[in-house]
mmCIF file with all atom_site columns, C-alpha atoms in Angstrom:
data_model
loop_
_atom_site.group_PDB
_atom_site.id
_atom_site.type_symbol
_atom_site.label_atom_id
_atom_site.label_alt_id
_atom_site.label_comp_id
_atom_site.label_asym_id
_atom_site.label_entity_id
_atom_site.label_seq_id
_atom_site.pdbx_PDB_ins_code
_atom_site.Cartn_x
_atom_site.Cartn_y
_atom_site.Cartn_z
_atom_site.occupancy
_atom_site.B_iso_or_equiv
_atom_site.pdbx_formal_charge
_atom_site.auth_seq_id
_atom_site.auth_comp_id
_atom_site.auth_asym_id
_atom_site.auth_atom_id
_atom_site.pdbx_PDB_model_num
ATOM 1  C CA . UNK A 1 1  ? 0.801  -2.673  -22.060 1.00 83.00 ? 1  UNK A CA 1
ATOM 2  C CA . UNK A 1 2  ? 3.484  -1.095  -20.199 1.00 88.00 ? 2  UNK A CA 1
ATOM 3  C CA . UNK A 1 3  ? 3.418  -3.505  -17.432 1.00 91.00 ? 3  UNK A CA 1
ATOM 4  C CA . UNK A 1 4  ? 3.096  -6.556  -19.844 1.00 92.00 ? 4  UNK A CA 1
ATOM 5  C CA . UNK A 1 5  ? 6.589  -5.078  -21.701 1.00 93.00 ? 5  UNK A CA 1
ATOM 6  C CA . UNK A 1 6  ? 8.002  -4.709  -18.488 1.00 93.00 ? 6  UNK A CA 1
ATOM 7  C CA . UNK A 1 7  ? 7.464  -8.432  -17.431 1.00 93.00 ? 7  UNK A CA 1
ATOM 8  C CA . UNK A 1 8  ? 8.133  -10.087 -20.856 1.00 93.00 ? 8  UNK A CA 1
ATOM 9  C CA . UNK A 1 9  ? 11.470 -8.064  -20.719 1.00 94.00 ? 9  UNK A CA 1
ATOM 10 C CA . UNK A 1 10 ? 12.884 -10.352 -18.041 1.00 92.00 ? 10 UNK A CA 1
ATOM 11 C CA . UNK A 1 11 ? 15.513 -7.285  -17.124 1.00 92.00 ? 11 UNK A CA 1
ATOM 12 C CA . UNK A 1 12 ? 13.836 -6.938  -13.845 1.00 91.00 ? 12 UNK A CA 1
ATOM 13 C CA . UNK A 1 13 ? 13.833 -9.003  -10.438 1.00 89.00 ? 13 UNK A CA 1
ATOM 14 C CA . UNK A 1 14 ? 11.171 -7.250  -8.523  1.00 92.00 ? 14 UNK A CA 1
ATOM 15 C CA . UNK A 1 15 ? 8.911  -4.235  -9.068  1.00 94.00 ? 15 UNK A CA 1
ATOM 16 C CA . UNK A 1 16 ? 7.621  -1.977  -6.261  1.00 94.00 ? 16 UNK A CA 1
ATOM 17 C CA . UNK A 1 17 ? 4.412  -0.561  -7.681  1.00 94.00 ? 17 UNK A CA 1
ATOM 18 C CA . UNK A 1 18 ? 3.060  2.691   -6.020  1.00 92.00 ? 18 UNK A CA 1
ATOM 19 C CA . UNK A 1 19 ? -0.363 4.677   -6.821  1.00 88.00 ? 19 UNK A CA 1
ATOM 20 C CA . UNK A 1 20 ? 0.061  7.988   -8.405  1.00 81.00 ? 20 UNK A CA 1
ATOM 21 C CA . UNK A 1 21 ? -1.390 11.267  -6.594  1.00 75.00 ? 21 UNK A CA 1
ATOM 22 C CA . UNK A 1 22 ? -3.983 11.439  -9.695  1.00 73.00 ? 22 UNK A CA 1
ATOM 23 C CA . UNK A 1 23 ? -7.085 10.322  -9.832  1.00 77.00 ? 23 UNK A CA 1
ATOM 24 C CA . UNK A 1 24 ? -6.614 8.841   -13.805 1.00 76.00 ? 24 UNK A CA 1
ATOM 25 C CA . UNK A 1 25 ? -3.764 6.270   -12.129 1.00 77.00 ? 25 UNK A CA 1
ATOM 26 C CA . UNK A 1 26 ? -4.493 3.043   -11.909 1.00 82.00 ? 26 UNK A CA 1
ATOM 27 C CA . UNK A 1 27 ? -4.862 1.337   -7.907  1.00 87.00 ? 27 UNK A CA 1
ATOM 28 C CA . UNK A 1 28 ? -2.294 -0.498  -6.683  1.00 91.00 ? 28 UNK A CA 1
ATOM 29 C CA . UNK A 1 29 ? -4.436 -3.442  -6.399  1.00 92.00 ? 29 UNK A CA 1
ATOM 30 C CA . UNK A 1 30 ? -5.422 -2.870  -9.974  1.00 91.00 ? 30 UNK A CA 1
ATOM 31 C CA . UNK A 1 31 ? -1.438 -2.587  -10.848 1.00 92.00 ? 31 UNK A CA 1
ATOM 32 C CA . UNK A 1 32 ? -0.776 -5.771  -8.783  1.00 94.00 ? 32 UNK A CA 1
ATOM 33 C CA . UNK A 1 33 ? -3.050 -8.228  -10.313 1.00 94.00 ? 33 UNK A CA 1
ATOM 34 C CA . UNK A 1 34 ? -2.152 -7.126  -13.463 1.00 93.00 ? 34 UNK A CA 1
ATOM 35 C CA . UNK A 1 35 ? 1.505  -7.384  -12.565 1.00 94.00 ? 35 UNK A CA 1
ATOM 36 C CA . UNK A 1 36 ? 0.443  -11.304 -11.134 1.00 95.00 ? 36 UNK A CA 1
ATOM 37 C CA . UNK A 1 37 ? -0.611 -12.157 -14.778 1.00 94.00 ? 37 UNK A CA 1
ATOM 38 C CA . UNK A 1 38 ? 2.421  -11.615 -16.235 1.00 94.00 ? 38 UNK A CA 1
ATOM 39 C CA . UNK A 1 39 ? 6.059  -10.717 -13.831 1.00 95.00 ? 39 UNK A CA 1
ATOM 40 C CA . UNK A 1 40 ? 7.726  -14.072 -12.167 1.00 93.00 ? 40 UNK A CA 1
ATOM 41 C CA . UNK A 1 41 ? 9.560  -11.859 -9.624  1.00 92.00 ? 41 UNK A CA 1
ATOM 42 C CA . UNK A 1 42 ? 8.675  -10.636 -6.470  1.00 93.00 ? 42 UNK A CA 1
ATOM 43 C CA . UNK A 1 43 ? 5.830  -7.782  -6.622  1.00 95.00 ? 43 UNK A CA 1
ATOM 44 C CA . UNK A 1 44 ? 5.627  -5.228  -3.621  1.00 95.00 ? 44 UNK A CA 1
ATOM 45 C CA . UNK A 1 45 ? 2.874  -2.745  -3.291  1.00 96.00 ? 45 UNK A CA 1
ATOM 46 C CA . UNK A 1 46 ? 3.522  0.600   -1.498  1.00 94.00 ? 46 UNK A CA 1
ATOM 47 C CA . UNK A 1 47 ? 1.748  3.109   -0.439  1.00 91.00 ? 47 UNK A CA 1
ATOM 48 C CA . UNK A 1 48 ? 3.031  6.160   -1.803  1.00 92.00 ? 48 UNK A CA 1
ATOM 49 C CA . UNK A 1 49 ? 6.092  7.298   -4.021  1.00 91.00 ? 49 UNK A CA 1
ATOM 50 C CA . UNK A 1 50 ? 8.969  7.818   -1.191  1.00 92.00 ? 50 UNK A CA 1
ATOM 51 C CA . UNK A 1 51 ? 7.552  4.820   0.683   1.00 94.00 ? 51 UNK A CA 1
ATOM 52 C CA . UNK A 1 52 ? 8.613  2.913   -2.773  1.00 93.00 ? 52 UNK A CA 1
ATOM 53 C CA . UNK A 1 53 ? 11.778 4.491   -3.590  1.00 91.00 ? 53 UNK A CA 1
ATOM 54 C CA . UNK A 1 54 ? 12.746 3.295   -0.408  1.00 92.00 ? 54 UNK A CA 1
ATOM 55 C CA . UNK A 1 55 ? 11.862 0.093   -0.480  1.00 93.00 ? 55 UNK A CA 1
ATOM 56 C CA . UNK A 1 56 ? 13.414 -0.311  -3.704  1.00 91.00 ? 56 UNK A CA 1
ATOM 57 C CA . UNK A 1 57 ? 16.699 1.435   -2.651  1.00 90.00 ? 57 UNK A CA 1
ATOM 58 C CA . UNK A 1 58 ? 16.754 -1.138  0.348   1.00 90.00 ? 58 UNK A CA 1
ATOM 59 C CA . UNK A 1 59 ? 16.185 -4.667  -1.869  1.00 87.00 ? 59 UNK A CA 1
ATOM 60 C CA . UNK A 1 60 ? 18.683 -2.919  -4.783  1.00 87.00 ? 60 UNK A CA 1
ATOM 61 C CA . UNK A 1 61 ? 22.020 -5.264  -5.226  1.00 84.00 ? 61 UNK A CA 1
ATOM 62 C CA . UNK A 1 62 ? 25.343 -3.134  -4.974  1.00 84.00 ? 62 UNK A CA 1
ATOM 63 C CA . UNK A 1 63 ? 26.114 -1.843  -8.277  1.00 84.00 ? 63 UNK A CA 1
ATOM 64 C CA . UNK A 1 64 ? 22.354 -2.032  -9.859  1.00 85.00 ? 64 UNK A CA 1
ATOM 65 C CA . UNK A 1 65 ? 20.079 0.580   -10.770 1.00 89.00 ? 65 UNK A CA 1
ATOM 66 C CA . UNK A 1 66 ? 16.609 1.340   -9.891  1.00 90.00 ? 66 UNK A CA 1
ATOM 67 C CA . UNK A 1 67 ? 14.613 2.409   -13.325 1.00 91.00 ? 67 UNK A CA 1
ATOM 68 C CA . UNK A 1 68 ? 11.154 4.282   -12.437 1.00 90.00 ? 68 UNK A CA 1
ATOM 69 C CA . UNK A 1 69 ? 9.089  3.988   -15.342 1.00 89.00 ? 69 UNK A CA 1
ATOM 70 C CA . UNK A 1 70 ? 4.875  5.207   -15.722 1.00 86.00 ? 70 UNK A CA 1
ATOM 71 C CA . UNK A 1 71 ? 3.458  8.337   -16.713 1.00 85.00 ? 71 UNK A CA 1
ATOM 72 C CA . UNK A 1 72 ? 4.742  11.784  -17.064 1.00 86.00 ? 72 UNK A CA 1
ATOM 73 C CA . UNK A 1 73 ? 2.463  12.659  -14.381 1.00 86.00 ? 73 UNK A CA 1
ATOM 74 C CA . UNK A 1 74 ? 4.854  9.920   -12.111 1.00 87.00 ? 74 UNK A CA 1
ATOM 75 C CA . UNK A 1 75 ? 7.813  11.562  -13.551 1.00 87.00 ? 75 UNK A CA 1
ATOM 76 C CA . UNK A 1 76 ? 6.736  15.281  -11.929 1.00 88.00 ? 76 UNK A CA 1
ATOM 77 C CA . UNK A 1 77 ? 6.445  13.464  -8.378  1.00 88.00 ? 77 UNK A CA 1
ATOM 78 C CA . UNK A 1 78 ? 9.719  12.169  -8.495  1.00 89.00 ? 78 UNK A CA 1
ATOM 79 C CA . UNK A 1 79 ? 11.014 15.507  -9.402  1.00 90.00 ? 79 UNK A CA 1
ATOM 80 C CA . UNK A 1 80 ? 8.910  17.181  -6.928  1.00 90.00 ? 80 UNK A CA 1
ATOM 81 C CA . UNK A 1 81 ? 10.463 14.379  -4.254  1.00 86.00 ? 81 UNK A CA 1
ATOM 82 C CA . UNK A 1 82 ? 13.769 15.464  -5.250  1.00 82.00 ? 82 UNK A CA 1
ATOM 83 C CA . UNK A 1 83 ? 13.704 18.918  -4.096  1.00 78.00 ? 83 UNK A CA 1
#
C-alpha cells in the first residue's frame, strides 16, 4: 500500500529502494517489481541503507529534499547511521 501511495502521489522522480536489516522486510527484488507496477520514474535498487542514502544524495537536484519513508524498524537504522 505504501509503495502504491507513494507512486500515485506523483511528488517523487525516482526512488532508491534498499532491504531492511530484518528478516520481516520485504527483498529488494520484491520492492522493485512492485515499485514497476505502479512508479513512472526511475527505480534504483541498493544494497544496503548508506549505499542508498548516497545514491540518493548524489541524483538529489539543488534545493530538494530526500524523504525516507518505511517502517519504524527503517527509521532506527537511519538513526543508528547517524551516529
Amino acid at each position: 500500500d505504501m509503495i502504491r501511495a507513494i507512486s500515485e502521489s506523483n511528488l517523487f522522480k525516482g526512488v532508491v529502494i534498499i532491504p531492511l536489516e530484518d528478516e520481516r522486510g520485504l527483498s529488494v527484488s520484491v520492492m522493485e517489481e512492485v515499485f514497476n507496477k505502479y512508479f513512472k520514474g526511475e527505480i534504483i535498487p541498493m544494497e544496503n541503507l548508506s549505499q542508498g542514502i548516497f545514491q540518493a544524495c548524489m541524483l538529489r537536484d539543488e534545493g530538494y529534499m530526500i524523504y525516507i519513508a518505511g517502517s519504524l524498524y527503517l527509521a532506527g537504522e537511519v538513526l543508528a547511521l547517524r551516529q
